[in-house]
C-alpha positions as MATLAB code, in Angstrom:
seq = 'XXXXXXXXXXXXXXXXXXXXXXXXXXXXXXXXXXXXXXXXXXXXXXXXXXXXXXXXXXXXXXXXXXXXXXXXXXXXXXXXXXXXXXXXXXXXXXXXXXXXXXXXXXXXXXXXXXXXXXXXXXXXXXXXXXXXXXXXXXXXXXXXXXXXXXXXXXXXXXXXXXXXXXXXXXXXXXXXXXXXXXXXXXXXXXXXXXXXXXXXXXXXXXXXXXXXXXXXXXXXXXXXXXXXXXXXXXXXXXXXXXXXXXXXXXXXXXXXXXXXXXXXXXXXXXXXXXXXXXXXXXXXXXXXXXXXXX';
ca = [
    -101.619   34.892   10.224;
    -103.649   37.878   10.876;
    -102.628   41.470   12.728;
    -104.924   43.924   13.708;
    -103.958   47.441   13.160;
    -104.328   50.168   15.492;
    -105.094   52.803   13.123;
    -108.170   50.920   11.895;
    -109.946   50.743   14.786;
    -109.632   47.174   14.878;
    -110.084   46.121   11.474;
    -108.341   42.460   10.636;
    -106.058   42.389    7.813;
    -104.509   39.618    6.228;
    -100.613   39.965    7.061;
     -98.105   39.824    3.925;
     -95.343   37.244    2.749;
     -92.452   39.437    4.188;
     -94.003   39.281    7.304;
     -94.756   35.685    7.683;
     -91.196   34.574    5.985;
     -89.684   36.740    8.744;
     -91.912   35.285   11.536;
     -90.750   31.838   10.167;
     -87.521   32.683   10.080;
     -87.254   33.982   13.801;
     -88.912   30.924   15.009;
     -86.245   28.223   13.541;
     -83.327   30.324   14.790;
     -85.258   30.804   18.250;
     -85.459   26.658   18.288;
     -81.945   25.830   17.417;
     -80.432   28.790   19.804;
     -79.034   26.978   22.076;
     -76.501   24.811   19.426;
     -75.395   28.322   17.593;
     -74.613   30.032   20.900;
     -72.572   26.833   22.315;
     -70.343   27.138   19.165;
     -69.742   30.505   19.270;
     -69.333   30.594   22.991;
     -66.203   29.445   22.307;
     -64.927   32.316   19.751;
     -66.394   35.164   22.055;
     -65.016   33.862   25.584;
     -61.027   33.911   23.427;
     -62.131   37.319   22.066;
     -63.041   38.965   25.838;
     -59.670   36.902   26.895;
     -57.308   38.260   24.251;
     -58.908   42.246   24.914;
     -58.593   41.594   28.845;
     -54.531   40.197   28.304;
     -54.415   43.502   26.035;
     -55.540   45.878   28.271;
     -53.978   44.159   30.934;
     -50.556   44.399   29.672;
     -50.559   47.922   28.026;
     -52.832   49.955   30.416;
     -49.873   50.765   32.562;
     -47.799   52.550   30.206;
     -50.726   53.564   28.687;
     -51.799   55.695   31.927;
     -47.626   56.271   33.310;
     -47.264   60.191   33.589;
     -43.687   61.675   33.979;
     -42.104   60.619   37.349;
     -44.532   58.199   38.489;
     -47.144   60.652   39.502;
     -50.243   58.316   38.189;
     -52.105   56.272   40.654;
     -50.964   53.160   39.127;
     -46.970   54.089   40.286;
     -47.837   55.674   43.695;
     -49.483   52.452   44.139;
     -46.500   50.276   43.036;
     -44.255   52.482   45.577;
     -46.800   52.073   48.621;
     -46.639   48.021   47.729;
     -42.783   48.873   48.110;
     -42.871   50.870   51.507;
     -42.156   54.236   49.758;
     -45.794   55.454   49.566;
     -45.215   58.552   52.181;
     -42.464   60.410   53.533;
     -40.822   61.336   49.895;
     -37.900   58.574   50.723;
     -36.969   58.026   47.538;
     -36.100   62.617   47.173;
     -34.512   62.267   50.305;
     -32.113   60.003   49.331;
     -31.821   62.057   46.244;
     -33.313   59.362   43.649;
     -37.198   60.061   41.793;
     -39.719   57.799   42.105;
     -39.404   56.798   38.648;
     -35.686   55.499   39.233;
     -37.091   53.380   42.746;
     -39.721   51.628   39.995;
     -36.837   49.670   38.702;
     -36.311   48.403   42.199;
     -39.699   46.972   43.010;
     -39.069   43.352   41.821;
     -36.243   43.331   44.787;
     -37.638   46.196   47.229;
     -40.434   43.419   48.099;
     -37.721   40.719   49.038;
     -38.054   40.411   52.902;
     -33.925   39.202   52.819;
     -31.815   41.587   51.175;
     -29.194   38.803   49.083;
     -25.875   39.575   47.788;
     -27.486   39.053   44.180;
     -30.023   41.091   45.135;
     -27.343   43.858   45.766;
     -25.526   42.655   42.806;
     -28.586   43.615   40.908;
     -28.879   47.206   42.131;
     -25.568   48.042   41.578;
     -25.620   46.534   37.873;
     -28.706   48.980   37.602;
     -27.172   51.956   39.225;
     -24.224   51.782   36.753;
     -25.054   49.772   33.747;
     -22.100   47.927   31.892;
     -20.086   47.467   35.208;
     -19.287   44.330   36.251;
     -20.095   43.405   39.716;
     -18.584   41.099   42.528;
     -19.948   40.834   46.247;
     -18.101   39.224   48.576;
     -20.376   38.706   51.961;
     -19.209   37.902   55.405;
     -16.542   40.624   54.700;
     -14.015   41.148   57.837;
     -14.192   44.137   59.567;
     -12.133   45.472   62.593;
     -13.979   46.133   65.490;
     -13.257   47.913   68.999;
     -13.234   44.722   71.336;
     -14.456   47.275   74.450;
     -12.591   48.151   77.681;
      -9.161   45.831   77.938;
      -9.182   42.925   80.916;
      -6.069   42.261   83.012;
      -5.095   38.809   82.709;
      -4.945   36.552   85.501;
      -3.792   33.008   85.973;
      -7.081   31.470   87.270;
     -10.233   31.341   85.129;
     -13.947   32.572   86.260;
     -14.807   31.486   89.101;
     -18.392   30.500   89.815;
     -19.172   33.021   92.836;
     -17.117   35.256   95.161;
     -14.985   33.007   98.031;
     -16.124   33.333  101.345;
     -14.651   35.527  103.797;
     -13.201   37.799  101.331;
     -14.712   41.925  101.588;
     -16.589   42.640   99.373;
     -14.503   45.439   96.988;
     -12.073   41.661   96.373;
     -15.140   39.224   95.863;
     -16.055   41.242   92.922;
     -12.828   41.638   91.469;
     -12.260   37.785   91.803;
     -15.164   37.005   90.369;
     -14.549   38.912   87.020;
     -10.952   37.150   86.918;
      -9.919   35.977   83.041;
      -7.309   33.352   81.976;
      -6.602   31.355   79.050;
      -9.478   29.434   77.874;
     -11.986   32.139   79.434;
     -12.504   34.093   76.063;
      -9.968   36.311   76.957;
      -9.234   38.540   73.678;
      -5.289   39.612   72.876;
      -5.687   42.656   71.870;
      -8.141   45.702   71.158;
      -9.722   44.831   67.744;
     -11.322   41.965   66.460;
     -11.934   40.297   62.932;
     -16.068   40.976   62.702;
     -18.058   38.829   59.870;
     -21.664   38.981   60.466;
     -22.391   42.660   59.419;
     -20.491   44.002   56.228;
     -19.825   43.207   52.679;
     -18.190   44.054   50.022;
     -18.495   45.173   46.478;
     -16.065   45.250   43.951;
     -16.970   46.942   40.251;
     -14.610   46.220   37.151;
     -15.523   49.623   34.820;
     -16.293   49.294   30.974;
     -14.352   52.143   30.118;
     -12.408   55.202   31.484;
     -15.245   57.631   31.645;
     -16.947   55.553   33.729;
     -14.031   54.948   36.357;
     -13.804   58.654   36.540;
     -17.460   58.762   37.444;
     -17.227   56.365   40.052;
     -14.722   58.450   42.033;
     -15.872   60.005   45.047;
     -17.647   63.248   44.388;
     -18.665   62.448   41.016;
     -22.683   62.522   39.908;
     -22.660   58.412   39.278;
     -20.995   57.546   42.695;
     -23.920   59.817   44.725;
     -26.577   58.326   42.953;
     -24.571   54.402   43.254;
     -24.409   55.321   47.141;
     -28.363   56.579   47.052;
     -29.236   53.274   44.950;
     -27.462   51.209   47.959;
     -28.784   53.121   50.358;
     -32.589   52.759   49.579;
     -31.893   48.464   49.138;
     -29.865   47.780   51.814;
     -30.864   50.102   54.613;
     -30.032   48.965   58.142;
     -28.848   45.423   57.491;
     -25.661   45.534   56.762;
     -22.507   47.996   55.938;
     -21.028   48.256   52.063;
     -17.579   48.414   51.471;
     -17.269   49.703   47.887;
     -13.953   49.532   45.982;
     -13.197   49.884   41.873;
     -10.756   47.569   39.994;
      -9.451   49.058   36.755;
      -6.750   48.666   34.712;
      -4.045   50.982   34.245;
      -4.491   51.258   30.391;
      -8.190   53.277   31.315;
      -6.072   55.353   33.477;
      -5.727   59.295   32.495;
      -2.137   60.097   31.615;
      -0.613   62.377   34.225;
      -0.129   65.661   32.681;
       0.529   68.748   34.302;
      -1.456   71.431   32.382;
      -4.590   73.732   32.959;
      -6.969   71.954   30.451;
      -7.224   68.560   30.056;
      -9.077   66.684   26.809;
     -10.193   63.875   28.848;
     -10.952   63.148   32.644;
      -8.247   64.759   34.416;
      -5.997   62.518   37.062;
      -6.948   62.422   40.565;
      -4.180   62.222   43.301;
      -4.509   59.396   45.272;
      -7.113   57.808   43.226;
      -5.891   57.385   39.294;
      -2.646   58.976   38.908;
      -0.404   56.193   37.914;
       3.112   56.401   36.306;
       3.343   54.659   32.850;
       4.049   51.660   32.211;
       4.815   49.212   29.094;
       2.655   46.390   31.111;
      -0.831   46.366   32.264;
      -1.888   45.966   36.007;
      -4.562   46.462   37.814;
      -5.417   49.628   40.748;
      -7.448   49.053   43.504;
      -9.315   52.232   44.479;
     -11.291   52.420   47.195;
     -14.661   54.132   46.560;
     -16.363   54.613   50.275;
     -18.011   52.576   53.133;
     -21.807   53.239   53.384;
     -22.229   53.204   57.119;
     -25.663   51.364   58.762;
     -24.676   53.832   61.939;
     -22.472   56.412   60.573;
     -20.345   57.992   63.629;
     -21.948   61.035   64.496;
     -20.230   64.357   64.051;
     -19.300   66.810   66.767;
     -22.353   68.868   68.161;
     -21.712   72.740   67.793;
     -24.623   73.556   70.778;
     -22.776   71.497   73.552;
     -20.353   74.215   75.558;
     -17.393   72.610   76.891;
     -16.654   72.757   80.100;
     -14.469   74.919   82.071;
     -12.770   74.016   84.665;
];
């Protein structure tokens, strides 16, 4: 092997050993390439897996800021329908509490262990029972006189007019005639009873306390216009306060009404109501209407 150097203005040298062991070298690894890089193939292809499972799996919290302000979480809320509008702060929950939710915020049906779930993370410890289909009383509308003839098909001939119509709406037995003016209604509430762990968290449930708003905010955002949630507590009377009648109190004072209960040598258990959360609430009175005068 020869080289001609640059410098020399051409001059042929003979090249030395290093060189030519090298050259040697580089040629026997170039031959046999293809059989070293099909065995370690193998090794690199698990290496780029095992970094891509890595970063795959720790680049979330790795980039999470306080209160789901990176990209990441505002993209995990639009996914959930609660990219705009600040939904989540208007029902008085931040959007790092409604990132718990997303595994059931994407459900299209809205199950009673689906509910069961949001309550158990709204209060955790508490024991949960729904009960769907729950009965509810409704207004059955304007009442019907009831006649002793059924529908008829059409208004009889020769009759006026004013009588053909009220024939025509005539009601008897067997017509769906309803006794009555409420009615046993199934298909749109349910109910959900919670057992407390302990007395502190009973008190919190009540009405007005900070756990039952943000219980009634957590239903609010899962549920929203399918159905109405009848909420009740079941705790015993041993997590009760003791009825006392004095200006401080060591522990959660009694509420009347709720959790003041007279002692007792046996245990039993109270029934406290804790709310309905209303699909269509019944609207309030509005202060700009002017009532009439006559």
């Amino acid at each position: 092997m020869r080289e001609s150097g640059a410098a020399r203005a051409g001059q042929h040298l003979a090249s030395g050993r290093a060189v030519r062991d090298a050259a040697r070298r580089a040629v026997c690894v170039a031959e046999g390439h293809e059989a070293v890089e099909a065995f370690l193939d193998q090794f690199n292809h698990r290496y780029v897996a095992l970094l891509y499972r890595a970063w795959k799996k720790y680049r979330y919290p790795e980039s999470f800021r306080p209160s789901g302000t990176d990209a990441q979480s505002r993209n995990l809320l639009c996914l959930a329908g609660f990219g705009g509008g600040d939904k989540p702060a208007r029902s008085g929950l931040p959007d790092s509490r409604v990132l718990a939710l997303l595994g059931l915020m994407v459900q299209r049906t809205r199950t009673p262990e689906g509910l069961a779930g949001v309550v158990a993370l709204a209060v955790p410890g508490v024991e949960v029972r729904v009960d769907e289909f729950w009965p509810t009383l409704r207004r059955a509308g304007q009442p019907q006189p009831l006649t002793s003839s059924g529908r008829l098909a059409g208004p009889p001939g020769g009759l006026p007019s004013g009588r053909a119509a009220e024939d025509s709406q005539r009601r008897g037995p067997g017509g769906g005639y309803v006794l009555g003016n409420r009615l046993a209604y199934r298909s749109r509430a349910v109910r959900v009873t919670l057992c407390p762990s302990d007395g502190q968290q009973a008190h919190d449930l009540l009405p007005g306390a900070w756990l039952h708003r943000e219980l009634m905010a957590f239903i609010r955002l899962y549920v929203g216009t399918k159905a109405d949630v009848h909420l009740r507590m079941e705790v015993s009377s041993r997590l009760a306060p003791a009825p006392s009648v004095s200006i401080a109190a060591a522990g959660p004072a009694p509420r009347l009404g709720w959790t003041v209960v007279l002692p007792s040598d046996e245990a039993r258990t109270i029934t406290i109501a804790l709310g309905v959360y209303e699909v269509s609430p019944t609207p309030g009175p509005n202060p700009h209407l002017v009532p009439l005068v006559t």
